mmCIF file with all atom_site columns, C-alpha atoms in Angstrom:
data_model
loop_
_atom_site.group_PDB
_atom_site.id
_atom_site.type_symbol
_atom_site.label_atom_id
_atom_site.label_alt_id
_atom_site.label_comp_id
_atom_site.label_asym_id
_atom_site.label_entity_id
_atom_site.label_seq_id
_atom_site.pdbx_PDB_ins_code
_atom_site.Cartn_x
_atom_site.Cartn_y
_atom_site.Cartn_z
_atom_site.occupancy
_atom_site.B_iso_or_equiv
_atom_site.pdbx_formal_charge
_atom_site.auth_seq_id
_atom_site.auth_comp_id
_atom_site.auth_asym_id
_atom_site.auth_atom_id
_atom_site.pdbx_PDB_model_num
ATOM 1   C CA . ALA A 1 1   ? -29.560 95.684  -7.021 1.00 79.00 ? 1   ALA A CA 1
ATOM 2   C CA . GLN A 1 2   ? -28.919 92.762  -4.124 1.00 88.00 ? 2   GLN A CA 1
ATOM 3   C CA . SER A 1 3   ? -31.368 89.875  -3.991 1.00 93.00 ? 3   SER A CA 1
ATOM 4   C CA . VAL A 1 4   ? -31.940 87.177  -2.116 1.00 96.00 ? 4   VAL A CA 1
ATOM 5   C CA . THR A 1 5   ? -33.510 83.508  -3.150 1.00 97.00 ? 5   THR A CA 1
ATOM 6   C CA . GLN A 1 6   ? -34.472 80.296  -1.211 1.00 97.00 ? 6   GLN A CA 1
ATOM 7   C CA . LEU A 1 7   ? -35.586 77.316  -3.346 1.00 95.00 ? 7   LEU A CA 1
ATOM 8   C CA . GLY A 1 8   ? -37.926 75.781  -1.848 1.00 93.00 ? 8   GLY A CA 1
ATOM 9   C CA . SER A 1 9   ? -40.378 76.947  0.538  1.00 95.00 ? 9   SER A CA 1
ATOM 10  C CA . HIS A 1 10  ? -41.030 73.361  2.250  1.00 97.00 ? 10  HIS A CA 1
ATOM 11  C CA . VAL A 1 11  ? -38.420 70.721  2.340  1.00 98.00 ? 11  VAL A CA 1
ATOM 12  C CA . SER A 1 12  ? -39.012 67.640  4.314  1.00 98.00 ? 12  SER A CA 1
ATOM 13  C CA . VAL A 1 13  ? -36.267 64.810  5.488  1.00 98.00 ? 13  VAL A CA 1
ATOM 14  C CA . SER A 1 14  ? -36.313 61.976  7.360  1.00 98.00 ? 14  SER A CA 1
ATOM 15  C CA . GLU A 1 15  ? -34.810 61.600  10.614 1.00 98.00 ? 15  GLU A CA 1
ATOM 16  C CA . GLY A 1 16  ? -31.174 61.015  9.826  1.00 97.00 ? 16  GLY A CA 1
ATOM 17  C CA . ALA A 1 17  ? -30.816 61.972  6.410  1.00 98.00 ? 17  ALA A CA 1
ATOM 18  C CA . LEU A 1 18  ? -29.093 64.331  4.842  1.00 98.00 ? 18  LEU A CA 1
ATOM 19  C CA . VAL A 1 19  ? -30.260 68.265  4.750  1.00 98.00 ? 19  VAL A CA 1
ATOM 20  C CA . LEU A 1 20  ? -30.112 70.425  1.879  1.00 98.00 ? 20  LEU A CA 1
ATOM 21  C CA . LEU A 1 21  ? -31.232 74.038  1.650  1.00 98.00 ? 21  LEU A CA 1
ATOM 22  C CA . ARG A 1 22  ? -30.461 75.757  -1.103 1.00 98.00 ? 22  ARG A CA 1
ATOM 23  C CA . CYS A 1 23  ? -29.624 79.744  -1.343 1.00 98.00 ? 23  CYS A CA 1
ATOM 24  C CA . ASN A 1 24  ? -28.771 81.903  -4.308 1.00 97.00 ? 24  ASN A CA 1
ATOM 25  C CA . TYR A 1 25  ? -27.768 85.372  -4.142 1.00 96.00 ? 25  TYR A CA 1
ATOM 26  C CA . SER A 1 26  ? -27.312 88.345  -6.347 1.00 94.00 ? 26  SER A CA 1
ATOM 27  C CA . SER A 1 27  ? -25.076 91.229  -5.293 1.00 90.00 ? 27  SER A CA 1
ATOM 28  C CA . SER A 1 28  ? -23.103 93.834  -7.042 1.00 86.00 ? 28  SER A CA 1
ATOM 29  C CA . VAL A 1 29  ? -20.352 93.867  -3.944 1.00 84.00 ? 29  VAL A CA 1
ATOM 30  C CA . PRO A 1 30  ? -18.806 91.090  -2.268 1.00 84.00 ? 30  PRO A CA 1
ATOM 31  C CA . PRO A 1 31  ? -21.522 89.498  -0.264 1.00 87.00 ? 31  PRO A CA 1
ATOM 32  C CA . TYR A 1 32  ? -21.727 88.822  3.440  1.00 92.00 ? 32  TYR A CA 1
ATOM 33  C CA . LEU A 1 33  ? -23.837 86.128  3.327  1.00 94.00 ? 33  LEU A CA 1
ATOM 34  C CA . PHE A 1 34  ? -25.968 84.250  6.646  1.00 96.00 ? 34  PHE A CA 1
ATOM 35  C CA . TRP A 1 35  ? -28.004 81.607  7.963  1.00 97.00 ? 35  TRP A CA 1
ATOM 36  C CA . TYR A 1 36  ? -30.445 81.694  10.555 1.00 97.00 ? 36  TYR A CA 1
ATOM 37  C CA . VAL A 1 37  ? -33.197 79.648  12.004 1.00 97.00 ? 37  VAL A CA 1
ATOM 38  C CA . GLN A 1 38  ? -36.169 80.557  13.799 1.00 96.00 ? 38  GLN A CA 1
ATOM 39  C CA . TYR A 1 39  ? -37.993 78.267  16.031 1.00 95.00 ? 39  TYR A CA 1
ATOM 40  C CA . PRO A 1 40  ? -41.930 79.100  16.295 1.00 90.00 ? 40  PRO A CA 1
ATOM 41  C CA . ASN A 1 41  ? -43.082 81.671  18.106 1.00 87.00 ? 41  ASN A CA 1
ATOM 42  C CA . GLN A 1 42  ? -39.488 82.860  19.070 1.00 91.00 ? 42  GLN A CA 1
ATOM 43  C CA . GLY A 1 43  ? -36.730 85.236  16.734 1.00 93.00 ? 43  GLY A CA 1
ATOM 44  C CA . LEU A 1 44  ? -34.400 84.167  14.686 1.00 95.00 ? 44  LEU A CA 1
ATOM 45  C CA . GLN A 1 45  ? -30.918 82.725  16.063 1.00 96.00 ? 45  GLN A CA 1
ATOM 46  C CA . LEU A 1 46  ? -27.642 82.947  13.833 1.00 95.00 ? 46  LEU A CA 1
ATOM 47  C CA . LEU A 1 47  ? -26.621 79.907  12.638 1.00 96.00 ? 47  LEU A CA 1
ATOM 48  C CA . LEU A 1 48  ? -23.666 80.339  10.469 1.00 95.00 ? 48  LEU A CA 1
ATOM 49  C CA . LYS A 1 49  ? -21.726 83.536  8.285  1.00 94.00 ? 49  LYS A CA 1
ATOM 50  C CA . TYR A 1 50  ? -19.630 83.561  5.589  1.00 93.00 ? 50  TYR A CA 1
ATOM 51  C CA . THR A 1 51  ? -17.259 87.019  5.603  1.00 87.00 ? 51  THR A CA 1
ATOM 52  C CA . SER A 1 52  ? -14.786 86.729  2.556  1.00 79.00 ? 52  SER A CA 1
ATOM 53  C CA . ALA A 1 53  ? -12.820 83.930  4.895  1.00 76.00 ? 53  ALA A CA 1
ATOM 54  C CA . ALA A 1 54  ? -12.900 80.481  4.376  1.00 85.00 ? 54  ALA A CA 1
ATOM 55  C CA . THR A 1 55  ? -15.680 78.958  1.777  1.00 90.00 ? 55  THR A CA 1
ATOM 56  C CA . LEU A 1 56  ? -16.770 76.100  4.036  1.00 95.00 ? 56  LEU A CA 1
ATOM 57  C CA . VAL A 1 57  ? -18.307 77.525  7.135  1.00 95.00 ? 57  VAL A CA 1
ATOM 58  C CA . LYS A 1 58  ? -19.404 75.541  10.439 1.00 95.00 ? 58  LYS A CA 1
ATOM 59  C CA . GLY A 1 59  ? -22.116 76.765  12.613 1.00 95.00 ? 59  GLY A CA 1
ATOM 60  C CA . ILE A 1 60  ? -24.335 76.009  15.326 1.00 94.00 ? 60  ILE A CA 1
ATOM 61  C CA . ASN A 1 61  ? -26.255 72.510  15.453 1.00 94.00 ? 61  ASN A CA 1
ATOM 62  C CA . GLY A 1 62  ? -23.805 70.386  13.261 1.00 96.00 ? 62  GLY A CA 1
ATOM 63  C CA . PHE A 1 63  ? -25.047 72.932  10.144 1.00 98.00 ? 63  PHE A CA 1
ATOM 64  C CA . GLU A 1 64  ? -22.615 74.413  7.630  1.00 97.00 ? 64  GLU A CA 1
ATOM 65  C CA . ALA A 1 65  ? -22.584 76.111  4.163  1.00 98.00 ? 65  ALA A CA 1
ATOM 66  C CA . GLU A 1 66  ? -20.093 76.654  1.178  1.00 96.00 ? 66  GLU A CA 1
ATOM 67  C CA . PHE A 1 67  ? -20.034 79.996  -0.768 1.00 95.00 ? 67  PHE A CA 1
ATOM 68  C CA . LYS A 1 68  ? -19.554 79.317  -4.603 1.00 95.00 ? 68  LYS A CA 1
ATOM 69  C CA . LYS A 1 69  ? -19.061 81.816  -6.043 1.00 93.00 ? 69  LYS A CA 1
ATOM 70  C CA . SER A 1 70  ? -18.934 80.793  -9.621 1.00 94.00 ? 70  SER A CA 1
ATOM 71  C CA . GLU A 1 71  ? -23.078 79.665  -8.798 1.00 95.00 ? 71  GLU A CA 1
ATOM 72  C CA . THR A 1 72  ? -23.746 82.405  -6.423 1.00 95.00 ? 72  THR A CA 1
ATOM 73  C CA . SER A 1 73  ? -24.842 80.226  -3.971 1.00 97.00 ? 73  SER A CA 1
ATOM 74  C CA . PHE A 1 74  ? -24.449 79.331  -0.053 1.00 97.00 ? 74  PHE A CA 1
ATOM 75  C CA . HIS A 1 75  ? -26.801 76.419  0.383  1.00 98.00 ? 75  HIS A CA 1
ATOM 76  C CA . LEU A 1 76  ? -27.004 75.133  3.784  1.00 98.00 ? 76  LEU A CA 1
ATOM 77  C CA . THR A 1 77  ? -26.073 70.980  4.805  1.00 98.00 ? 77  THR A CA 1
ATOM 78  C CA . LYS A 1 78  ? -26.284 68.975  8.066  1.00 98.00 ? 78  LYS A CA 1
ATOM 79  C CA . PRO A 1 79  ? -25.140 65.750  7.364  1.00 97.00 ? 79  PRO A CA 1
ATOM 80  C CA . SER A 1 80  ? -28.064 63.593  9.472  1.00 98.00 ? 80  SER A CA 1
ATOM 81  C CA . ALA A 1 81  ? -31.091 65.490  10.661 1.00 98.00 ? 81  ALA A CA 1
ATOM 82  C CA . HIS A 1 82  ? -32.867 65.225  14.251 1.00 97.00 ? 82  HIS A CA 1
ATOM 83  C CA . MET A 1 83  ? -36.172 66.233  14.857 1.00 97.00 ? 83  MET A CA 1
ATOM 84  C CA . SER A 1 84  ? -35.277 69.035  16.857 1.00 96.00 ? 84  SER A CA 1
ATOM 85  C CA . ASP A 1 85  ? -34.554 70.821  13.612 1.00 97.00 ? 85  ASP A CA 1
ATOM 86  C CA . ALA A 1 86  ? -37.898 71.115  12.510 1.00 97.00 ? 86  ALA A CA 1
ATOM 87  C CA . ALA A 1 87  ? -37.985 75.008  11.907 1.00 97.00 ? 87  ALA A CA 1
ATOM 88  C CA . GLU A 1 88  ? -37.659 78.207  9.438  1.00 97.00 ? 88  GLU A CA 1
ATOM 89  C CA . TYR A 1 89  ? -34.481 78.797  8.108  1.00 98.00 ? 89  TYR A CA 1
ATOM 90  C CA . PHE A 1 90  ? -33.451 82.363  7.069  1.00 98.00 ? 90  PHE A CA 1
ATOM 91  C CA . CYS A 1 91  ? -30.646 83.216  4.161  1.00 97.00 ? 91  CYS A CA 1
ATOM 92  C CA . ALA A 1 92  ? -29.810 86.763  4.442  1.00 95.00 ? 92  ALA A CA 1
ATOM 93  C CA . LEU A 1 93  ? -27.499 88.842  2.315  1.00 93.00 ? 93  LEU A CA 1
ATOM 94  C CA . THR A 1 94  ? -26.007 91.849  3.693  1.00 89.00 ? 94  THR A CA 1
ATOM 95  C CA . GLY A 1 95  ? -24.725 94.754  1.453  1.00 77.00 ? 95  GLY A CA 1
ATOM 96  C CA . GLY A 1 96  ? -23.982 98.483  2.556  1.00 71.00 ? 96  GLY A CA 1
ATOM 97  C CA . PHE A 1 97  ? -26.144 99.492  5.265  1.00 71.00 ? 97  PHE A CA 1
ATOM 98  C CA . LYS A 1 98  ? -28.463 96.679  4.684  1.00 78.00 ? 98  LYS A CA 1
ATOM 99  C CA . THR A 1 99  ? -29.130 93.038  5.579  1.00 87.00 ? 99  THR A CA 1
ATOM 100 C CA . ILE A 1 100 ? -32.076 91.518  2.942  1.00 90.00 ? 100 ILE A CA 1
ATOM 101 C CA . PHE A 1 101 ? -33.701 88.163  3.816  1.00 94.00 ? 101 PHE A CA 1
ATOM 102 C CA . GLY A 1 102 ? -34.962 85.508  1.855  1.00 96.00 ? 102 GLY A CA 1
ATOM 103 C CA . ALA A 1 103 ? -38.364 84.282  1.743  1.00 96.00 ? 103 ALA A CA 1
ATOM 104 C CA . GLY A 1 104 ? -37.399 81.197  3.934  1.00 97.00 ? 104 GLY A CA 1
ATOM 105 C CA . THR A 1 105 ? -37.723 77.488  3.664  1.00 98.00 ? 105 THR A CA 1
ATOM 106 C CA . ARG A 1 106 ? -39.530 75.551  6.464  1.00 97.00 ? 106 ARG A CA 1
ATOM 107 C CA . LEU A 1 107 ? -37.974 72.021  7.243  1.00 98.00 ? 107 LEU A CA 1
ATOM 108 C CA . PHE A 1 108 ? -39.900 69.556  7.967  1.00 98.00 ? 108 PHE A CA 1
ATOM 109 C CA . VAL A 1 109 ? -38.476 66.559  9.660  1.00 98.00 ? 109 VAL A CA 1
ATOM 110 C CA . LYS A 1 110 ? -39.974 62.975  9.609  1.00 97.00 ? 110 LYS A CA 1
ATOM 111 C CA . ALA A 1 111 ? -39.585 60.162  12.621 1.00 94.00 ? 111 ALA A CA 1
ATOM 112 C CA . ASP B 2 1   ? -30.530 87.218  31.470 1.00 70.00 ? 1   ASP B CA 1
ATOM 113 C CA . THR B 2 2   ? -32.096 87.861  27.928 1.00 74.00 ? 2   THR B CA 1
ATOM 114 C CA . ALA B 2 3   ? -29.949 89.439  25.364 1.00 94.00 ? 3   ALA B CA 1
ATOM 115 C CA . VAL B 2 4   ? -32.411 91.614  23.178 1.00 96.00 ? 4   VAL B CA 1
ATOM 116 C CA . SER B 2 5   ? -35.991 91.920  25.333 1.00 96.00 ? 5   SER B CA 1
ATOM 117 C CA . GLN B 2 6   ? -39.148 93.382  23.498 1.00 96.00 ? 6   GLN B CA 1
ATOM 118 C CA . THR B 2 7   ? -42.253 93.947  25.404 1.00 97.00 ? 7   THR B CA 1
ATOM 119 C CA . PRO B 2 8   ? -45.093 93.109  25.069 1.00 97.00 ? 8   PRO B CA 1
ATOM 120 C CA . LYS B 2 9   ? -44.652 89.693  23.548 1.00 96.00 ? 9   LYS B CA 1
ATOM 121 C CA . TYR B 2 10  ? -48.711 90.027  22.671 1.00 97.00 ? 10  TYR B CA 1
ATOM 122 C CA . LEU B 2 11  ? -50.611 92.982  21.603 1.00 97.00 ? 11  LEU B CA 1
ATOM 123 C CA . VAL B 2 12  ? -54.425 93.510  20.844 1.00 98.00 ? 12  VAL B CA 1
ATOM 124 C CA . THR B 2 13  ? -56.032 96.434  19.573 1.00 97.00 ? 13  THR B CA 1
ATOM 125 C CA . GLN B 2 14  ? -58.700 97.916  17.910 1.00 97.00 ? 14  GLN B CA 1
ATOM 126 C CA . MET B 2 15  ? -57.846 99.682  14.692 1.00 97.00 ? 15  MET B CA 1
ATOM 127 C CA . GLY B 2 16  ? -57.610 103.168 15.373 1.00 97.00 ? 16  GLY B CA 1
ATOM 128 C CA . ASN B 2 17  ? -55.833 102.995 18.618 1.00 98.00 ? 17  ASN B CA 1
ATOM 129 C CA . ASP B 2 18  ? -52.035 103.898 19.573 1.00 98.00 ? 18  ASP B CA 1
ATOM 130 C CA . LYS B 2 19  ? -49.308 101.481 20.966 1.00 98.00 ? 19  LYS B CA 1
ATOM 131 C CA . SER B 2 20  ? -45.879 101.018 21.890 1.00 98.00 ? 20  SER B CA 1
ATOM 132 C CA . ILE B 2 21  ? -43.334 98.794  21.327 1.00 98.00 ? 21  ILE B CA 1
ATOM 133 C CA . LYS B 2 22  ? -40.088 98.875  23.261 1.00 98.00 ? 22  LYS B CA 1
ATOM 134 C CA . CYS B 2 23  ? -36.824 96.810  22.740 1.00 98.00 ? 23  CYS B CA 1
ATOM 135 C CA . GLU B 2 24  ? -33.861 96.556  25.116 1.00 97.00 ? 24  GLU B CA 1
ATOM 136 C CA . GLN B 2 25  ? -30.488 94.824  24.538 1.00 97.00 ? 25  GLN B CA 1
ATOM 137 C CA . ASN B 2 26  ? -27.897 94.404  27.246 1.00 96.00 ? 26  ASN B CA 1
ATOM 138 C CA . LEU B 2 27  ? -24.942 93.464  24.364 1.00 94.00 ? 27  LEU B CA 1
ATOM 139 C CA . GLY B 2 28  ? -23.371 96.821  24.589 1.00 93.00 ? 28  GLY B CA 1
ATOM 140 C CA . HIS B 2 29  ? -24.164 96.720  20.571 1.00 93.00 ? 29  HIS B CA 1
ATOM 141 C CA . ASP B 2 30  ? -24.267 99.806  18.761 1.00 91.00 ? 30  ASP B CA 1
ATOM 142 C CA . THR B 2 31  ? -26.832 99.490  16.550 1.00 92.00 ? 31  THR B CA 1
ATOM 143 C CA . MET B 2 32  ? -30.577 98.460  16.640 1.00 94.00 ? 32  MET B CA 1
ATOM 144 C CA . TYR B 2 33  ? -33.359 97.607  13.995 1.00 94.00 ? 33  TYR B CA 1
ATOM 145 C CA . TRP B 2 34  ? -37.152 96.831  13.587 1.00 96.00 ? 34  TRP B CA 1
ATOM 146 C CA . TYR B 2 35  ? -38.185 94.777  11.188 1.00 95.00 ? 35  TYR B CA 1
ATOM 147 C CA . LYS B 2 36  ? -41.545 93.334  9.817  1.00 96.00 ? 36  LYS B CA 1
ATOM 148 C CA . GLN B 2 37  ? -42.262 89.768  9.565  1.00 96.00 ? 37  GLN B CA 1
ATOM 149 C CA . ASP B 2 38  ? -46.070 89.336  7.610  1.00 94.00 ? 38  ASP B CA 1
ATOM 150 C CA . SER B 2 39  ? -48.349 86.271  7.901  1.00 93.00 ? 39  SER B CA 1
ATOM 151 C CA . LYS B 2 40  ? -45.776 84.163  4.942  1.00 92.00 ? 40  LYS B CA 1
ATOM 152 C CA . LYS B 2 41  ? -42.728 84.890  7.022  1.00 92.00 ? 41  LYS B CA 1
ATOM 153 C CA . PHE B 2 42  ? -41.491 87.480  4.842  1.00 93.00 ? 42  PHE B CA 1
ATOM 154 C CA . LEU B 2 43  ? -39.045 89.991  6.884  1.00 94.00 ? 43  LEU B CA 1
ATOM 155 C CA . LYS B 2 44  ? -38.850 93.148  5.906  1.00 92.00 ? 44  LYS B CA 1
ATOM 156 C CA . ILE B 2 45  ? -36.567 96.120  7.635  1.00 91.00 ? 45  ILE B CA 1
ATOM 157 C CA . MET B 2 46  ? -38.237 99.219  8.993  1.00 94.00 ? 46  MET B CA 1
ATOM 158 C CA . PHE B 2 47  ? -35.648 100.965 10.449 1.00 93.00 ? 47  PHE B CA 1
ATOM 159 C CA . SER B 2 48  ? -32.018 101.196 11.890 1.00 91.00 ? 48  SER B CA 1
ATOM 160 C CA . TYR B 2 49  ? -30.403 103.107 14.478 1.00 92.00 ? 49  TYR B CA 1
ATOM 161 C CA . ASN B 2 50  ? -26.774 103.413 14.779 1.00 90.00 ? 50  ASN B CA 1
ATOM 162 C CA . ASN B 2 51  ? -25.638 105.233 18.693 1.00 88.00 ? 51  ASN B CA 1
ATOM 163 C CA . LYS B 2 52  ? -29.253 106.994 18.439 1.00 86.00 ? 52  LYS B CA 1
ATOM 164 C CA . GLU B 2 53  ? -28.718 108.365 14.875 1.00 89.00 ? 53  GLU B CA 1
ATOM 165 C CA . LEU B 2 54  ? -31.625 106.657 12.779 1.00 90.00 ? 54  LEU B CA 1
ATOM 166 C CA . ILE B 2 55  ? -29.476 105.434 9.172  1.00 87.00 ? 55  ILE B CA 1
ATOM 167 C CA . ILE B 2 56  ? -31.939 103.378 7.966  1.00 83.00 ? 56  ILE B CA 1
ATOM 168 C CA . ASN B 2 57  ? -35.913 104.570 7.203  1.00 84.00 ? 57  ASN B CA 1
ATOM 169 C CA . GLU B 2 58  ? -37.458 102.207 4.746  1.00 85.00 ? 58  GLU B CA 1
ATOM 170 C CA . THR B 2 59  ? -40.856 103.079 3.055  1.00 81.00 ? 59  THR B CA 1
ATOM 171 C CA . VAL B 2 60  ? -42.687 103.017 6.033  1.00 88.00 ? 60  VAL B CA 1
ATOM 172 C CA . PRO B 2 61  ? -46.107 104.604 6.720  1.00 91.00 ? 61  PRO B CA 1
ATOM 173 C CA . ASN B 2 62  ? -45.919 107.857 8.868  1.00 93.00 ? 62  ASN B CA 1
ATOM 174 C CA . ARG B 2 63  ? -47.831 106.684 11.704 1.00 96.00 ? 63  ARG B CA 1
ATOM 175 C CA . PHE B 2 64  ? -44.851 104.523 12.452 1.00 96.00 ? 64  PHE B CA 1
ATOM 176 C CA . SER B 2 65  ? -42.183 106.305 14.581 1.00 95.00 ? 65  SER B CA 1
ATOM 177 C CA . PRO B 2 66  ? -39.396 104.895 16.162 1.00 95.00 ? 66  PRO B CA 1
ATOM 178 C CA . LYS B 2 67  ? -37.393 106.621 19.012 1.00 94.00 ? 67  LYS B CA 1
ATOM 179 C CA . SER B 2 68  ? -33.687 105.391 20.180 1.00 94.00 ? 68  SER B CA 1
ATOM 180 C CA . PRO B 2 69  ? -33.582 107.363 23.772 1.00 93.00 ? 69  PRO B CA 1
ATOM 181 C CA . ASP B 2 70  ? -29.903 105.697 24.065 1.00 93.00 ? 70  ASP B CA 1
ATOM 182 C CA . LYS B 2 71  ? -27.958 103.103 22.023 1.00 91.00 ? 71  LYS B CA 1
ATOM 183 C CA . ALA B 2 72  ? -29.262 100.041 24.184 1.00 95.00 ? 72  ALA B CA 1
ATOM 184 C CA . HIS B 2 73  ? -32.916 101.179 23.466 1.00 96.00 ? 73  HIS B CA 1
ATOM 185 C CA . LEU B 2 74  ? -35.014 101.406 20.712 1.00 96.00 ? 74  LEU B CA 1
ATOM 186 C CA . ASN B 2 75  ? -38.869 101.566 20.875 1.00 97.00 ? 75  ASN B CA 1
ATOM 187 C CA . LEU B 2 76  ? -41.647 101.832 18.631 1.00 97.00 ? 76  LEU B CA 1
ATOM 188 C CA . HIS B 2 77  ? -44.709 103.740 18.529 1.00 97.00 ? 77  HIS B CA 1
ATOM 189 C CA . ILE B 2 78  ? -47.469 103.209 16.282 1.00 97.00 ? 78  ILE B CA 1
ATOM 190 C CA . ASN B 2 79  ? -50.679 105.810 15.414 1.00 97.00 ? 79  ASN B CA 1
ATOM 191 C CA . SER B 2 80  ? -53.789 105.342 14.440 1.00 97.00 ? 80  SER B CA 1
ATOM 192 C CA . LEU B 2 81  ? -53.157 101.245 13.755 1.00 97.00 ? 81  LEU B CA 1
ATOM 193 C CA . GLU B 2 82  ? -54.562 99.516  10.797 1.00 97.00 ? 82  GLU B CA 1
ATOM 194 C CA . LEU B 2 83  ? -55.998 95.939  9.981  1.00 97.00 ? 83  LEU B CA 1
ATOM 195 C CA . GLY B 2 84  ? -52.870 95.839  7.802  1.00 95.00 ? 84  GLY B CA 1
ATOM 196 C CA . ASP B 2 85  ? -50.148 96.407  10.789 1.00 96.00 ? 85  ASP B CA 1
ATOM 197 C CA . SER B 2 86  ? -51.171 93.144  12.037 1.00 97.00 ? 86  SER B CA 1
ATOM 198 C CA . ALA B 2 87  ? -47.718 90.971  11.750 1.00 97.00 ? 87  ALA B CA 1
ATOM 199 C CA . VAL B 2 88  ? -44.553 90.211  14.251 1.00 97.00 ? 88  VAL B CA 1
ATOM 200 C CA . TYR B 2 89  ? -42.666 92.863  15.148 1.00 97.00 ? 89  TYR B CA 1
ATOM 201 C CA . PHE B 2 90  ? -38.705 91.811  15.822 1.00 97.00 ? 90  PHE B CA 1
ATOM 202 C CA . CYS B 2 91  ? -36.450 93.886  17.225 1.00 97.00 ? 91  CYS B CA 1
ATOM 203 C CA . ALA B 2 92  ? -32.221 93.237  16.530 1.00 95.00 ? 92  ALA B CA 1
ATOM 204 C CA . SER B 2 93  ? -29.085 94.525  17.709 1.00 94.00 ? 93  SER B CA 1
ATOM 205 C CA . SER B 2 94  ? -25.231 94.399  16.076 1.00 92.00 ? 94  SER B CA 1
ATOM 206 C CA . GLN B 2 95  ? -22.092 95.439  16.458 1.00 89.00 ? 95  GLN B CA 1
ATOM 207 C CA . GLY B 2 96  ? -21.443 97.974  13.911 1.00 82.00 ? 96  GLY B CA 1
ATOM 208 C CA . THR B 2 97  ? -23.847 98.481  11.208 1.00 77.00 ? 97  THR B CA 1
ATOM 209 C CA . ALA B 2 98  ? -25.046 95.337  8.618  1.00 67.00 ? 98  ALA B CA 1
ATOM 210 C CA . GLY B 2 99  ? -22.172 96.269  6.038  1.00 58.00 ? 99  GLY B CA 1
ATOM 211 C CA . GLY B 2 100 ? -19.624 95.247  8.536  1.00 66.00 ? 100 GLY B CA 1
ATOM 212 C CA . GLY B 2 101 ? -20.586 91.560  8.181  1.00 77.00 ? 101 GLY B CA 1
ATOM 213 C CA . VAL B 2 102 ? -21.792 91.090  12.005 1.00 81.00 ? 102 VAL B CA 1
ATOM 214 C CA . GLY B 2 103 ? -25.007 88.994  12.370 1.00 89.00 ? 103 GLY B CA 1
ATOM 215 C CA . TYR B 2 104 ? -27.801 90.240  14.362 1.00 93.00 ? 104 TYR B CA 1
ATOM 216 C CA . THR B 2 105 ? -29.167 89.149  17.815 1.00 94.00 ? 105 THR B CA 1
ATOM 217 C CA . PHE B 2 106 ? -32.940 88.958  17.624 1.00 95.00 ? 106 PHE B CA 1
ATOM 218 C CA . GLY B 2 107 ? -35.839 89.585  20.515 1.00 96.00 ? 107 GLY B CA 1
ATOM 219 C CA . SER B 2 108 ? -38.012 86.776  20.519 1.00 95.00 ? 108 SER B CA 1
ATOM 220 C CA . GLY B 2 109 ? -40.918 89.106  18.484 1.00 96.00 ? 109 GLY B CA 1
ATOM 221 C CA . THR B 2 110 ? -43.917 90.946  19.310 1.00 97.00 ? 110 THR B CA 1
ATOM 222 C CA . ARG B 2 111 ? -47.133 89.682  18.072 1.00 97.00 ? 111 ARG B CA 1
ATOM 223 C CA . LEU B 2 112 ? -49.620 92.458  17.104 1.00 98.00 ? 112 LEU B CA 1
ATOM 224 C CA . THR B 2 113 ? -53.005 91.804  16.355 1.00 98.00 ? 113 THR B CA 1
ATOM 225 C CA . VAL B 2 114 ? -54.730 94.748  14.965 1.00 98.00 ? 114 VAL B CA 1
ATOM 226 C CA . VAL B 2 115 ? -59.126 94.033  15.475 1.00 97.00 ? 115 VAL B CA 1
#
């Protein structure tokens, strides 16, 4: 069975601080992993993806994520938060024909 | 030029009505999806079509019927709408099926409210 768990439904950071959004997964096959961002009243936008190449993946808007097989994790980070990063973030895992999404983490950025 | 476009963006209707949501993609992708996002933001796949062939049909009531006239279009028809159908419905597309490790391109969603 495959699953995605996002730790923390809400994360709050100050502008300029490190952003860390946590994602753990379970998969019986080598996974493809993704992070998506959803701004209010919009669809999801792909931030980055891991497809078994480099374990450190760089995405758009300064985000990156590191695949750690031993920890079954794929945490999303950004060195310095910007107000425009406030959004809902989804971790996703693909196996077979299906992609399953985590429950989402709402990121708040304080001025 | 919008890559994945859904219409309508908002839909308010009464219980028992039948409604349709349309989706079109101009990316040349061969796979399209319908996802339902509930009020807690949880996303659940409903259907997926690859080159007009249904490849994913999750446990969705029979009142929901997808149709793909060609690989650029995927519509969703809902019969006898119920209060519990209120949600945001997202169309998405990808090149290749999800197993290829490709990401999705999502539409901006259709917010369905059943009253």
